[in-house]
Amino acid sequence: MENSLDKAISLIRDVRNYPKEGIIFKDITPVLQDHEAFSMVIDSMAAKLKHMDFDYIAGIEARGFIIGSALAYKTGKGFIPIRKKGKLPYVTISKEYALEYGNATIEMHADAIRKGESVIIADDLLATGGTANAASELVTEAGGIVRCMMFMIELEFLKGREQLSSNEIISLLKY
Amino acid sequence: MENSLDKAISLIRDVRNYPKEGIIFKDITPVLQDHEAFSMVIDSMAAKLKHMDFDYIAGIEARGFIIGSALAYKTGKGFIPIRKKGKLPYVTISKEYALEYGNATIEMHADAIRKGESVIIADDLLATGGTANAASELVTEAGGIVRCMMFMIELEFLKGREQLSSNEIISLLKY
């Protein structure tokens, strides 16, 4: 099991100067493409949720859909999409949050969660934590409980973990 | 099995006048949220691929990521994201296609597929077929073979099927 996870780690590709000059982007697409590595990543993330009681995986658009959907399927839970503004068709609640320059807004369907239901928020990468925190606030506002936040990759030097209100933050790989 | 799929169908929500006046949008989020219905949809789609030989599921951003990722996990294959312009970090190939008003462009990583590898293109909905056809052209241009195109929902009255070059088009639910 460790060997396959090592393989997955080795497939993560550094792309320099994306999305802008000076940034080294962690490209997970070679991991997703490799069926063994992809399965291992999802299985390893699911294993970390094994003793946790929860109702849904909420994935953050767009790479969080890839991680979150497979994870929801594997754990036998429902999947909730958290999307960029204007992309959900029904009645939504929304949360604006600060980016490095300007603001962004994410939305969730207002009826996605019933009061007291519990949610794992999933995304591919924890960087500064702004989006994940906004997602957490959405779930709470809808009456849900954020049981845990789960990431495939955590960029520890950005200290996103310190910005998150959730008690439990789990990442598969740390840089 | 049929009963659970009937349940999934019953959960699809008609949203009137989205994304614009006069359109009735098929909202699949209540299906995704329901763990039984979500599992049943993925299992039913996977069952239709059972005797098919293929290497990857390619999902079209963004709802195609949700369907495609779980389907790739279930079938034990790799997942390839086909994304909107500018969203993939590495070297891409791209395809422009016509929308009702104006054009759109989708992209795939140039190294996603090796020559001769075979791909299932997955999306939530087949409408006019423009996006799916562009995705198919991308896979072919990269040297891949489109084995089949697979949709959760097909809007038959839009005749998208007639626009698609793939020999095999499979949809789970037809309207």
Short mmCIF file of C-alpha atoms in Angstrom, two decimals:
data_model
loop_
_atom_site.label_atom_id
_atom_site.label_comp_id
_atom_site.label_asym_id
_atom_site.label_seq_id
_atom_site.Cartn_x
_atom_site.Cartn_y
_atom_site.Cartn_z
CA MET A 1 0.00 0.00 0.00
CA GLU A 2 2.81 2.39 0.90
CA ASN A 3 4.54 1.61 -2.37
CA SER A 4 1.54 2.64 -4.46
CA LEU A 5 1.13 5.83 -2.48
CA ASP A 6 4.82 6.56 -3.04
CA LYS A 7 4.16 6.06 -6.73
CA ALA A 8 1.28 8.53 -6.58
CA ILE A 9 3.51 11.08 -4.84
CA SER A 10 6.20 10.64 -7.47
CA LEU A 11 3.66 11.39 -10.21
CA ILE A 12 2.74 14.83 -8.87
CA ARG A 13 4.24 17.27 -11.35
CA ASP A 14 5.74 20.66 -10.51
CA VAL A 15 4.70 23.23 -13.12
CA ARG A 16 6.71 26.41 -12.81
CA ASN A 17 5.17 29.87 -13.19
CA TYR A 18 1.55 28.68 -13.18
CA PRO A 19 -0.92 30.26 -12.67
CA LYS A 20 1.54 33.15 -12.55
CA GLU A 21 5.23 34.03 -12.43
CA GLY A 22 7.04 32.68 -9.39
CA ILE A 23 4.48 30.04 -8.41
CA ILE A 24 5.31 26.33 -8.54
CA PHE A 25 2.00 24.59 -9.18
CA LYS A 26 1.41 21.03 -7.96
CA ASP A 27 -0.20 19.32 -10.97
CA ILE A 28 -2.13 16.22 -9.91
CA THR A 29 -3.35 15.22 -13.38
CA PRO A 30 -0.59 12.58 -13.87
CA VAL A 31 -1.79 10.97 -10.62
CA LEU A 32 -5.41 10.94 -11.78
CA GLN A 33 -4.43 9.45 -15.15
CA ASP A 34 -2.64 6.51 -13.53
CA HIS A 35 -5.33 4.05 -12.48
CA GLU A 36 -3.25 2.51 -9.69
CA ALA A 37 -2.19 5.85 -8.27
CA PHE A 38 -5.69 7.30 -8.54
CA SER A 39 -7.26 4.32 -6.76
CA MET A 40 -4.58 4.41 -4.09
CA VAL A 41 -5.13 8.11 -3.38
CA ILE A 42 -8.90 7.65 -3.03
CA ASP A 43 -8.52 4.47 -0.95
CA SER A 44 -5.97 6.12 1.33
CA MET A 45 -8.19 9.16 1.87
CA ALA A 46 -11.20 6.91 2.53
CA ALA A 47 -9.17 4.88 5.04
CA LYS A 48 -8.56 8.05 7.05
CA LEU A 49 -12.35 8.56 7.28
CA LYS A 50 -13.03 4.99 8.30
CA HIS A 51 -13.96 5.67 11.92
CA MET A 52 -15.69 8.95 11.22
CA ASP A 53 -19.45 9.31 11.20
CA PHE A 54 -20.70 11.62 8.42
CA ASP A 55 -23.47 12.05 5.85
CA TYR A 56 -21.88 13.78 2.86
CA ILE A 57 -18.70 14.62 1.05
CA ALA A 58 -18.81 18.22 -0.22
CA GLY A 59 -16.37 18.88 -3.06
CA ILE A 60 -15.16 22.33 -4.02
CA GLU A 61 -15.26 23.17 -7.77
CA ALA A 62 -13.45 22.05 -9.85
CA ARG A 63 -10.63 19.71 -8.78
CA GLY A 64 -12.47 19.09 -5.52
CA PHE A 65 -15.20 17.48 -7.62
CA ILE A 66 -12.71 14.90 -8.88
CA ILE A 67 -11.41 14.00 -5.42
CA GLY A 68 -14.74 14.44 -3.62
CA SER A 69 -16.92 12.47 -6.01
CA ALA A 70 -14.74 9.35 -6.03
CA LEU A 71 -14.39 9.63 -2.25
CA ALA A 72 -18.17 9.89 -1.80
CA TYR A 73 -18.66 6.86 -4.03
CA LYS A 74 -16.00 4.87 -2.17
CA THR A 75 -17.39 5.72 1.28
CA GLY A 76 -21.01 5.21 0.19
CA LYS A 77 -22.07 8.78 0.96
CA GLY A 78 -23.88 11.50 -0.95
CA PHE A 79 -21.94 14.18 -2.84
CA ILE A 80 -22.59 17.92 -2.52
CA PRO A 81 -21.05 20.28 -5.08
CA ILE A 82 -19.82 23.64 -3.80
CA ARG A 83 -19.58 25.82 -6.88
CA LYS A 84 -18.41 29.13 -8.21
CA LYS A 85 -21.00 31.89 -8.32
CA GLY A 86 -23.92 31.43 -10.71
CA LYS A 87 -23.22 27.79 -11.54
CA LEU A 88 -25.88 26.12 -9.39
CA PRO A 89 -29.39 26.16 -10.86
CA TYR A 90 -31.58 26.12 -7.74
CA VAL A 91 -31.86 28.36 -4.65
CA THR A 92 -28.38 28.93 -3.22
CA ILE A 93 -26.61 30.35 -0.21
CA SER A 94 -23.32 32.05 -0.95
CA LYS A 95 -20.14 33.20 0.73
CA GLU A 96 -17.70 35.83 -0.44
CA TYR A 97 -14.07 35.54 0.58
CA ALA A 98 -10.82 37.39 -0.01
CA LEU A 99 -8.23 36.28 -2.52
CA GLU A 100 -4.74 37.72 -2.87
CA TYR A 101 -6.22 40.32 -5.21
CA GLY A 102 -9.96 40.94 -4.97
CA ASN A 103 -12.71 38.58 -3.87
CA ALA A 104 -14.39 35.36 -4.95
CA THR A 105 -17.78 33.84 -4.15
CA ILE A 106 -18.75 30.21 -3.74
CA GLU A 107 -22.26 28.81 -3.49
CA MET A 108 -24.13 25.75 -2.28
CA HIS A 109 -27.75 24.75 -2.79
CA ALA A 110 -29.79 25.96 0.17
CA ASP A 111 -31.44 22.54 0.53
CA ALA A 112 -28.26 20.47 0.18
CA ILE A 113 -27.97 19.76 3.91
CA ARG A 114 -30.61 19.23 6.59
CA LYS A 115 -30.02 20.62 10.06
CA GLY A 116 -27.60 18.49 12.05
CA GLU A 117 -26.24 16.50 9.11
CA SER A 118 -22.49 16.17 8.96
CA VAL A 119 -20.15 16.88 6.11
CA ILE A 120 -16.57 16.22 5.05
CA ILE A 121 -15.25 19.06 2.90
CA ALA A 122 -12.89 17.73 0.24
CA ASP A 123 -10.48 19.47 -2.10
CA ASP A 124 -7.30 18.57 -3.91
CA LEU A 125 -5.07 21.16 -2.26
CA LEU A 126 -4.88 23.17 0.95
CA ALA A 127 -2.97 26.39 0.23
CA THR A 128 -3.95 29.52 2.19
CA GLY A 129 -7.27 28.00 3.21
CA GLY A 130 -9.52 30.82 2.03
CA THR A 131 -11.79 28.71 -0.16
CA ALA A 132 -11.99 25.84 2.32
CA ASN A 133 -12.91 28.21 5.11
CA ALA A 134 -15.67 29.80 3.02
CA ALA A 135 -16.96 26.29 2.21
CA SER A 136 -17.00 25.49 5.91
CA GLU A 137 -18.99 28.64 6.66
CA LEU A 138 -21.52 27.68 3.96
CA VAL A 139 -22.06 24.24 5.50
CA THR A 140 -22.47 25.73 8.97
CA GLU A 141 -24.85 28.40 7.72
CA ALA A 142 -27.00 25.67 6.15
CA GLY A 143 -27.27 24.01 9.57
CA GLY A 144 -24.71 21.30 8.87
CA ILE A 145 -21.71 20.18 10.90
CA VAL A 146 -18.25 20.17 9.34
CA ARG A 147 -16.85 16.90 10.60
CA CYS A 148 -13.50 17.24 8.91
CA MET A 149 -11.68 18.90 6.02
CA MET A 150 -9.73 16.61 3.79
CA PHE A 151 -7.10 17.42 1.19
CA MET A 152 -4.98 15.35 -1.11
CA ILE A 153 -2.08 17.82 -0.76
CA GLU A 154 -1.24 20.37 1.93
CA LEU A 155 1.28 23.15 1.27
CA GLU A 156 2.40 23.52 4.90
CA PHE A 157 4.53 26.62 4.32
CA LEU A 158 1.37 28.60 3.49
CA LYS A 159 -0.06 27.84 6.96
CA GLY A 160 -3.60 27.37 5.61
CA ARG A 161 -4.32 25.00 8.49
CA GLU A 162 -4.11 27.92 10.93
CA GLN A 163 -6.85 29.75 9.01
CA LEU A 164 -9.35 26.90 9.17
CA SER A 165 -12.02 26.77 11.83
CA SER A 166 -12.56 23.00 11.58
CA ASN A 167 -11.21 20.90 14.46
CA GLU A 168 -10.05 18.18 12.18
CA ILE A 169 -7.95 18.74 9.09
CA ILE A 170 -6.53 15.76 7.25
CA SER A 171 -4.15 15.84 4.32
CA LEU A 172 -2.71 12.85 2.51
CA LEU A 173 0.55 14.45 1.38
CA LYS A 174 2.41 17.40 2.87
CA TYR A 175 4.92 19.73 1.23
CA MET B 1 -31.61 -2.44 -8.89
CA GLU B 2 -34.37 -1.03 -11.09
CA ASN B 3 -36.09 0.40 -8.03
CA SER B 4 -33.05 2.40 -6.95
CA LEU B 5 -32.57 3.70 -10.47
CA ASP B 6 -36.23 4.75 -10.52
CA LYS B 7 -35.55 6.58 -7.27
CA ALA B 8 -32.59 8.36 -8.85
CA ILE B 9 -34.74 9.39 -11.81
CA SER B 10 -37.43 10.72 -9.49
CA LEU B 11 -34.84 12.89 -7.74
CA ILE B 12 -33.83 14.79 -10.89
CA ARG B 13 -35.23 18.27 -10.44
CA ASP B 14 -36.62 20.49 -13.18
CA VAL B 15 -35.48 24.09 -12.68
CA ARG B 16 -37.39 26.49 -14.90
CA ASN B 17 -35.73 29.43 -16.67
CA TYR B 18 -32.15 28.36 -15.91
CA PRO B 19 -29.64 29.22 -17.24
CA LYS B 20 -32.00 31.50 -19.14
CA GLU B 21 -35.67 32.24 -19.81
CA GLY B 22 -37.57 29.37 -21.42
CA ILE B 23 -35.09 26.61 -20.56
CA ILE B 24 -36.03 23.77 -18.20
CA PHE B 25 -32.77 22.68 -16.58
CA LYS B 26 -32.30 19.09 -15.37
CA ASP B 27 -30.72 19.54 -11.93
CA ILE B 28 -28.91 16.37 -10.86
CA THR B 29 -27.68 17.66 -7.47
CA PRO B 30 -30.52 15.94 -5.52
CA VAL B 31 -29.40 12.65 -7.09
CA LEU B 32 -25.77 13.23 -6.11
CA GLN B 33 -26.76 14.13 -2.55
CA ASP B 34 -28.67 10.87 -2.05
CA HIS B 35 -26.06 8.19 -1.37
CA GLU B 36 -28.21 5.34 -2.67
CA ALA B 37 -29.18 7.15 -5.83
CA PHE B 38 -25.63 8.36 -6.46
CA SER B 39 -24.17 4.87 -6.04
CA MET B 40 -26.88 3.40 -8.24
CA VAL B 41 -26.21 5.87 -11.04
CA ILE B 42 -22.48 5.17 -11.01
CA ASP B 43 -22.97 1.40 -10.72
CA SER B 44 -25.49 1.40 -13.57
CA MET B 45 -23.19 3.41 -15.81
CA ALA B 46 -20.25 1.13 -14.93
CA ALA B 47 -22.38 -1.94 -15.72
CA LYS B 48 -22.90 -0.65 -19.24
CA LEU B 49 -19.12 -0.49 -19.70
CA LYS B 50 -18.55 -3.98 -18.33
CA HIS B 51 -17.64 -5.67 -21.58
CA MET B 52 -15.82 -2.70 -23.03
CA ASP B 53 -12.04 -2.52 -23.19
CA PHE B 54 -10.68 0.95 -22.37
CA ASP B 55 -7.89 2.78 -20.57
CA TYR B 56 -9.37 6.04 -19.27
CA ILE B 57 -12.51 7.90 -18.38
CA ALA B 58 -12.28 11.52 -19.58
CA GLY B 59 -14.66 13.84 -17.75
CA ILE B 60 -15.75 17.22 -19.10
CA GLU B 61 -15.59 20.15 -16.65
CA ALA B 62 -17.41 20.59 -14.34
CA ARG B 63 -20.31 18.18 -13.80
CA GLY B 64 -18.54 15.63 -15.97
CA PHE B 65 -15.82 15.56 -13.30
CA ILE B 66 -18.37 14.36 -10.75
CA ILE B 67 -19.73 11.59 -12.95
CA GLY B 68 -16.41 10.73 -14.60
CA SER B 69 -14.27 10.55 -11.49
CA ALA B 70 -16.55 8.17 -9.60
CA LEU B 71 -16.94 6.10 -12.77
CA ALA B 72 -13.15 5.92 -13.23
CA TYR B 73 -12.73 4.85 -9.61
CA LYS B 74 -15.47 2.23 -9.91
CA THR B 75 -14.11 0.76 -13.15
CA GLY B 76 -10.49 0.89 -11.94
CA LYS B 77 -9.32 3.23 -14.72
CA GLY B 78 -7.42 6.49 -14.85
CA PHE B 79 -9.24 9.81 -15.01
CA ILE B 80 -8.49 12.55 -17.53
CA PRO B 81 -9.92 16.05 -16.96
CA ILE B 82 -11.06 17.97 -20.04
CA ARG B 83 -11.21 21.58 -18.92
CA LYS B 84 -12.26 25.05 -19.91
CA LYS B 85 -9.57 27.22 -21.49
CA GLY B 86 -6.64 28.21 -19.27
CA LYS B 87 -7.44 25.87 -16.40
CA LEU B 88 -4.87 23.14 -17.06
CA PRO B 89 -1.34 23.95 -15.89
CA TYR B 90 0.81 21.95 -18.32
CA VAL B 91 1.13 21.83 -22.13
CA THR B 92 -2.35 21.52 -23.63
CA ILE B 93 -4.12 20.86 -26.89
CA SER B 94 -7.35 22.77 -27.38
CA LYS B 95 -10.51 22.75 -29.44
CA GLU B 96 -12.84 25.63 -30.14
CA TYR B 97 -16.49 24.90 -30.82
CA ALA B 98 -19.67 26.82 -31.50
CA LEU B 99 -22.27 27.56 -28.86
CA GLU B 100 -25.72 29.02 -29.54
CA TYR B 101 -24.13 32.45 -29.23
CA GLY B 102 -20.37 32.69 -29.73
CA ASN B 103 -17.71 30.07 -29.13
CA ALA B 104 -16.12 28.12 -26.31
CA THR B 105 -12.79 26.32 -26.00
CA ILE B 106 -11.91 23.16 -24.11
CA GLU B 107 -8.46 21.79 -23.41
CA MET B 108 -6.71 18.56 -22.48
CA HIS B 109 -3.13 17.98 -21.42
CA ALA B 110 -1.07 17.06 -24.50
CA ASP B 111 0.48 14.08 -22.66
CA ALA B 112 -2.78 12.74 -21.18
CA ILE B 113 -3.11 9.93 -23.70
CA ARG B 114 -0.54 7.78 -25.47
CA LYS B 115 -1.11 6.79 -29.08
CA GLY B 116 -3.62 3.96 -29.37
CA GLU B 117 -5.00 4.22 -25.85
CA SER B 118 -8.76 4.17 -25.56
CA VAL B 119 -11.04 6.55 -23.76
CA ILE B 120 -14.63 6.78 -22.56
CA ILE B 121 -15.85 10.39 -22.59
CA ALA B 122 -18.22 11.03 -19.71
CA ASP B 123 -20.55 13.92 -18.94
CA ASP B 124 -23.73 14.42 -16.97
CA LEU B 125 -25.89 15.51 -19.89
CA LEU B 126 -26.06 15.16 -23.67
CA ALA B 127 -27.85 18.20 -25.09
CA THR B 128 -26.81 19.46 -28.53
CA GLY B 129 -23.54 17.53 -28.38
CA GLY B 130 -21.20 20.42 -29.14
CA THR B 131 -18.97 20.01 -26.09
CA ALA B 132 -18.88 16.22 -26.30
CA ASN B 133 -17.92 16.37 -29.95
CA ALA B 134 -15.10 18.81 -29.23
CA ALA B 135 -13.90 16.49 -26.44
CA SER B 136 -13.93 13.59 -28.87
CA GLU B 137 -11.85 15.57 -31.38
CA LEU B 138 -9.33 16.37 -28.64
CA VAL B 139 -8.91 12.70 -27.75
CA THR B 140 -8.50 11.74 -31.41
CA GLU B 141 -6.00 14.55 -32.03
CA ALA B 142 -3.92 13.27 -29.10
CA GLY B 143 -3.74 9.85 -30.79
CA GLY B 144 -6.39 8.22 -28.61
CA ILE B 145 -9.44 6.20 -29.57
CA VAL B 146 -12.88 7.26 -28.35
CA ARG B 147 -14.39 3.93 -27.36
CA CYS B 148 -17.71 5.36 -26.26
CA MET B 149 -19.45 8.48 -25.01
CA MET B 150 -21.44 8.08 -21.86
CA PHE B 151 -24.02 10.40 -20.33
CA MET B 152 -26.19 10.22 -17.26
CA ILE B 153 -29.00 12.06 -19.08
CA GLU B 154 -29.79 12.46 -22.77
CA LEU B 155 -32.21 15.13 -23.99
CA GLU B 156 -33.34 13.25 -27.08
CA PHE B 157 -35.39 16.11 -28.54
CA LEU B 158 -32.16 18.10 -29.07
CA LYS B 159 -30.79 15.33 -31.33
CA GLY B 160 -27.25 15.68 -29.94
CA ARG B 161 -26.64 12.02 -30.76
CA GLU B 162 -26.79 12.85 -34.48
CA GLN B 163 -23.97 15.37 -34.05
CA LEU B 164 -21.56 12.94 -32.41
CA SER B 165 -18.94 11.13 -34.42
CA SER B 166 -18.51 8.28 -31.92
CA ASN B 167 -19.93 4.91 -32.91
CA GLU B 168 -21.17 4.18 -29.47
CA ILE B 169 -23.22 6.58 -27.38
CA ILE B 170 -24.70 5.38 -24.12
CA SER B 171 -27.05 7.33 -21.88
CA LEU B 172 -28.55 6.10 -18.64
CA LEU B 173 -31.76 8.15 -18.74
CA LYS B 174 -33.54 9.63 -21.75
CA TYR B 175 -35.96 12.57 -21.92
#
